[in-house]
CSV table of C-alpha atoms in Angstrom, one decimal:
chain,number,residue,atom,x,y,z
A,1,UNK,CA,-9.7,10.4,-3.8
A,2,UNK,CA,-10.9,9.1,-0.6
A,3,UNK,CA,-8.4,8.5,2.1
A,4,UNK,CA,-8.6,7.4,5.6
A,5,UNK,CA,-8.1,9.7,8.6
A,6,UNK,CA,-5.0,8.4,10.3
A,7,UNK,CA,-3.7,9.8,13.6
A,8,UNK,CA,-1.4,11.0,14.9
A,9,UNK,CA,0.6,12.1,12.0
A,10,UNK,CA,3.8,11.7,13.7
A,11,UNK,CA,5.0,10.4,17.1
A,12,UNK,CA,8.3,10.7,18.9
A,13,UNK,CA,8.5,8.4,21.9
A,14,UNK,CA,11.2,7.0,24.0
A,15,UNK,CA,12.3,3.4,23.8
A,16,UNK,CA,10.2,1.3,26.0
A,17,UNK,CA,7.0,3.3,25.6
A,18,UNK,CA,3.8,1.9,24.4
A,19,UNK,CA,2.4,3.6,21.2
A,20,UNK,CA,-1.2,3.8,20.0
A,21,UNK,CA,-2.6,5.0,16.9
A,22,UNK,CA,-5.8,4.8,14.8
A,23,UNK,CA,-7.7,5.1,11.6
A,24,UNK,CA,-11.3,6.3,11.0
A,25,UNK,CA,-13.5,6.5,8.1
A,26,UNK,CA,-16.9,7.7,7.1
A,27,UNK,CA,-17.6,4.5,5.3
A,28,UNK,CA,-17.8,1.0,6.8
A,29,UNK,CA,-15.1,-1.6,5.7
A,30,UNK,CA,-15.2,-5.4,5.8
A,31,UNK,CA,-11.2,-5.6,6.1
A,32,UNK,CA,-8.8,-3.6,8.0
A,33,UNK,CA,-5.0,-3.9,7.4
A,34,UNK,CA,-2.1,-2.5,8.9
A,35,UNK,CA,1.2,-1.9,7.2
A,36,UNK,CA,4.7,-0.7,8.1
A,37,UNK,CA,7.1,1.0,5.7
A,38,UNK,CA,10.7,1.3,6.3
A,39,UNK,CA,12.8,4.0,4.4
A,40,UNK,CA,13.3,3.0,0.7
A,41,UNK,CA,11.2,-0.1,1.1
A,42,UNK,CA,7.8,-1.2,0.3
A,43,UNK,CA,4.9,-1.5,2.9
A,44,UNK,CA,5.0,-4.8,4.7
A,45,UNK,CA,1.8,-6.2,6.0
A,46,UNK,CA,1.6,-6.5,9.8
A,47,UNK,CA,-1.9,-7.4,10.7
A,48,UNK,CA,-4.9,-8.2,8.9
A,49,UNK,CA,-8.5,-8.0,10.4
A,50,UNK,CA,-11.6,-9.4,8.8
A,51,UNK,CA,-14.3,-9.2,11.5
A,52,UNK,CA,-15.9,-6.4,13.5
A,53,UNK,CA,-14.7,-6.4,17.0
A,54,UNK,CA,-11.6,-8.7,16.1
A,55,UNK,CA,-8.6,-8.3,18.2
A,56,UNK,CA,-5.4,-9.8,16.7
A,57,UNK,CA,-1.8,-9.5,18.0
A,58,UNK,CA,1.6,-10.2,16.1
A,59,UNK,CA,4.3,-10.1,18.6
A,60,UNK,CA,4.3,-6.7,20.5
A,61,UNK,CA,1.7,-5.4,18.0
A,62,UNK,CA,-2.0,-5.6,18.7
A,63,UNK,CA,-4.8,-4.3,16.3
A,64,UNK,CA,-8.5,-4.1,16.6
A,65,UNK,CA,-11.3,-3.9,14.0
A,66,UNK,CA,-13.7,-1.4,15.5
A,67,UNK,CA,-17.3,-2.4,16.2
A,68,UNK,CA,-18.8,0.2,14.0
A,69,UNK,CA,-16.6,-1.0,11.2
A,70,UNK,CA,-15.6,2.5,10.6
A,71,UNK,CA,-12.2,2.6,12.6
A,72,UNK,CA,-9.4,0.5,13.6
A,73,UNK,CA,-6.4,0.7,16.3
A,74,UNK,CA,-2.9,-0.3,16.3
A,75,UNK,CA,-0.9,-0.6,19.5
A,76,UNK,CA,2.7,-1.3,20.0
A,77,UNK,CA,4.0,-2.2,23.3
A,78,UNK,CA,7.5,-1.7,24.7
A,79,UNK,CA,8.7,0.1,21.6
A,80,UNK,CA,12.2,-0.6,20.3
A,81,UNK,CA,14.5,1.4,17.9
A,82,UNK,CA,13.5,-1.0,14.9
A,83,UNK,CA,9.9,0.1,15.3
A,84,UNK,CA,11.1,3.3,13.6
A,85,UNK,CA,9.1,3.8,10.2
A,86,UNK,CA,5.7,5.0,8.7
A,87,UNK,CA,2.6,3.0,9.8
A,88,UNK,CA,-0.3,2.8,7.1
A,89,UNK,CA,-3.9,1.5,7.7
A,90,UNK,CA,-6.0,0.5,4.9
A,91,UNK,CA,-9.6,-0.6,4.5
A,92,UNK,CA,-11.1,-3.0,1.9
A,93,UNK,CA,-14.9,-3.6,1.0
A,94,UNK,CA,-16.5,-6.5,-0.6
A,95,UNK,CA,-18.0,-4.5,-3.5
A,96,UNK,CA,-14.6,-3.3,-4.8
A,97,UNK,CA,-11.2,-4.6,-5.8
A,98,UNK,CA,-9.5,-1.6,-4.2
A,99,UNK,CA,-8.1,-0.7,-0.8
A,100,UNK,CA,-8.3,2.8,0.7
A,101,UNK,CA,-5.2,3.9,2.5
A,102,UNK,CA,-4.7,6.1,5.3
A,103,UNK,CA,-1.9,9.0,5.3
A,104,UNK,CA,0.3,7.3,7.6
A,105,UNK,CA,1.8,7.7,11.1
A,106,UNK,CA,5.5,8.4,11.2
A,107,UNK,CA,7.1,6.9,14.3
A,108,UNK,CA,10.4,7.8,15.7
A,109,UNK,CA,11.9,6.0,18.8
A,110,UNK,CA,14.6,7.6,20.8
A,111,UNK,CA,17.1,5.5,23.1
B,1,UNK,CA,8.4,-12.8,0.9
B,2,UNK,CA,5.4,-12.2,-1.5
B,3,UNK,CA,7.4,-13.0,-4.6
B,4,UNK,CA,7.2,-9.6,-6.2
B,5,UNK,CA,10.1,-7.8,-8.0
B,6,UNK,CA,10.0,-4.5,-9.7
B,7,UNK,CA,12.5,-3.2,-12.3
B,8,UNK,CA,14.2,-1.0,-12.6
B,9,UNK,CA,14.6,0.0,-8.9
B,10,UNK,CA,15.8,3.4,-9.8
B,11,UNK,CA,15.4,5.5,-13.0
B,12,UNK,CA,16.3,8.9,-14.0
B,13,UNK,CA,14.9,10.2,-17.2
B,14,UNK,CA,14.1,13.3,-19.1
B,15,UNK,CA,10.7,15.1,-19.9
B,16,UNK,CA,8.9,13.7,-22.9
B,17,UNK,CA,10.6,10.3,-23.0
B,18,UNK,CA,8.7,7.1,-22.7
B,19,UNK,CA,9.3,4.9,-19.4
B,20,UNK,CA,8.1,1.5,-18.8
B,21,UNK,CA,8.1,0.0,-15.2
B,22,UNK,CA,7.9,-3.7,-14.8
B,23,UNK,CA,6.3,-5.9,-12.0
B,24,UNK,CA,6.8,-9.4,-11.9
B,25,UNK,CA,5.3,-12.1,-9.5
B,26,UNK,CA,6.0,-15.7,-8.9
B,27,UNK,CA,2.7,-16.5,-6.9
B,28,UNK,CA,0.3,-16.7,-10.0
B,29,UNK,CA,-2.1,-14.2,-8.4
B,30,UNK,CA,-5.0,-12.8,-10.4
B,31,UNK,CA,-4.9,-9.3,-9.1
B,32,UNK,CA,-2.1,-6.8,-9.5
B,33,UNK,CA,-1.8,-3.1,-8.8
B,34,UNK,CA,0.2,-0.1,-9.5
B,35,UNK,CA,0.4,2.7,-7.0
B,36,UNK,CA,2.4,6.0,-6.7
B,37,UNK,CA,3.6,7.2,-3.4
B,38,UNK,CA,4.3,11.0,-2.9
B,39,UNK,CA,4.8,13.1,0.3
B,40,UNK,CA,1.4,14.3,1.8
B,41,UNK,CA,-0.6,12.0,-0.5
B,42,UNK,CA,0.2,8.5,0.8
B,43,UNK,CA,-0.4,5.6,-1.7
B,44,UNK,CA,-2.5,6.3,-4.7
B,45,UNK,CA,-3.9,3.7,-7.1
B,46,UNK,CA,-3.0,4.4,-10.7
B,47,UNK,CA,-4.2,1.2,-12.4
B,48,UNK,CA,-5.0,-2.4,-11.7
B,49,UNK,CA,-5.5,-5.7,-13.4
B,50,UNK,CA,-8.0,-8.5,-12.4
B,51,UNK,CA,-6.4,-10.7,-15.1
B,52,UNK,CA,-4.7,-11.2,-18.3
B,53,UNK,CA,-5.6,-8.4,-20.5
B,54,UNK,CA,-8.2,-7.1,-18.0
B,55,UNK,CA,-7.3,-3.7,-16.5
B,56,UNK,CA,-9.1,-0.9,-14.8
B,57,UNK,CA,-8.3,2.8,-13.9
B,58,UNK,CA,-7.5,4.0,-10.4
B,59,UNK,CA,-7.8,7.4,-9.0
B,60,UNK,CA,-4.6,8.9,-10.7
B,61,UNK,CA,-4.5,7.2,-14.1
B,62,UNK,CA,-4.0,10.2,-16.4
B,63,UNK,CA,-0.8,10.0,-18.2
B,64,UNK,CA,-0.2,6.2,-17.5
B,65,UNK,CA,-1.2,3.1,-19.3
B,66,UNK,CA,-0.8,-0.6,-18.3
B,67,UNK,CA,-0.6,-4.0,-20.1
B,68,UNK,CA,-0.8,-7.6,-18.7
B,69,UNK,CA,-0.1,-10.1,-21.5
B,70,UNK,CA,1.0,-12.7,-19.0
B,71,UNK,CA,-0.3,-13.6,-15.5
B,72,UNK,CA,3.2,-12.9,-13.8
B,73,UNK,CA,4.0,-9.5,-15.5
B,74,UNK,CA,2.2,-6.2,-15.1
B,75,UNK,CA,3.7,-3.2,-16.9
B,76,UNK,CA,3.2,0.4,-16.2
B,77,UNK,CA,4.1,2.9,-19.1
B,78,UNK,CA,4.4,6.7,-19.0
B,79,UNK,CA,3.9,7.6,-22.6
B,80,UNK,CA,5.6,11.0,-22.2
B,81,UNK,CA,7.1,11.5,-18.8
B,82,UNK,CA,6.5,14.8,-16.9
B,83,UNK,CA,8.2,16.2,-13.9
B,84,UNK,CA,4.9,15.7,-12.1
B,85,UNK,CA,5.4,11.8,-12.4
B,86,UNK,CA,8.6,12.0,-10.4
B,87,UNK,CA,7.5,9.7,-7.6
B,88,UNK,CA,7.9,6.2,-6.0
B,89,UNK,CA,6.0,3.5,-7.6
B,90,UNK,CA,4.8,0.4,-6.0
B,91,UNK,CA,3.4,-2.8,-7.6
B,92,UNK,CA,1.0,-4.9,-5.4
B,93,UNK,CA,-0.5,-8.3,-5.7
B,94,UNK,CA,-3.8,-9.5,-3.8
B,95,UNK,CA,-3.8,-12.5,-1.7
B,96,UNK,CA,-6.6,-15.0,-2.3
B,97,UNK,CA,-8.6,-15.1,1.0
B,98,UNK,CA,-12.0,-14.4,0.0
B,99,UNK,CA,-13.5,-11.4,-1.5
B,100,UNK,CA,-11.8,-8.7,0.4
B,101,UNK,CA,-8.1,-9.6,0.4
B,102,UNK,CA,-4.8,-8.2,1.7
B,103,UNK,CA,-2.3,-6.7,-0.7
B,104,UNK,CA,1.3,-7.4,-0.6
B,105,UNK,CA,3.7,-4.7,-2.1
B,106,UNK,CA,7.0,-5.0,-4.1
B,107,UNK,CA,10.2,-3.1,-3.2
B,108,UNK,CA,9.4,0.1,-5.4
B,109,UNK,CA,10.9,2.0,-8.3
B,110,UNK,CA,12.1,5.4,-7.6
B,111,UNK,CA,11.5,7.4,-10.8
B,112,UNK,CA,13.0,11.0,-11.3
B,113,UNK,CA,11.9,13.0,-14.4
B,114,UNK,CA,14.2,15.9,-15.1
């Protein structure tokens, strides 16, 4: 099935550093979503984007809906140990009831 | 908290036995989804429901069936479990903001088929 290309696959950073990850698709989407998953838990919605060019923040997290509607970016500023987890992007379209998920970015933060 | 519970949270079963997983929501949402999550594959849609008794297949539906007799409950059944169905299963509900809506996930069920 279709999946979004998410990069990087994994990141090992030091506490306090900023983080950037992105998601790209060959198809356009009307919605971009970013989720975080902690070990043993379900994905939790971080940010939802509904309009091309939209830039939305949630605390230290900022996400953008790409102008082409084929990509999205998530930035985390001043990382802390609790940012550890797997981050997933997902794209949605008006003509389907389904989301397409990225393969995930695994983030490790070292003190 | 999206008001989603899954049961059981963990299950170990043997090949060939039937298994039913339950997803329960308290939010009265129309759409509900079942995914499986495996290393290297991310989240893959098994089946989804767009109303009571209305369901459709996802990309990995073989070997699975679903039922939705009440708005709040969405059941996933493995008629005869196989080792390839060892996975973590997540239920999700869809929010109600327009045509393309966000999905909110339950805590998951870890299923092991021996």
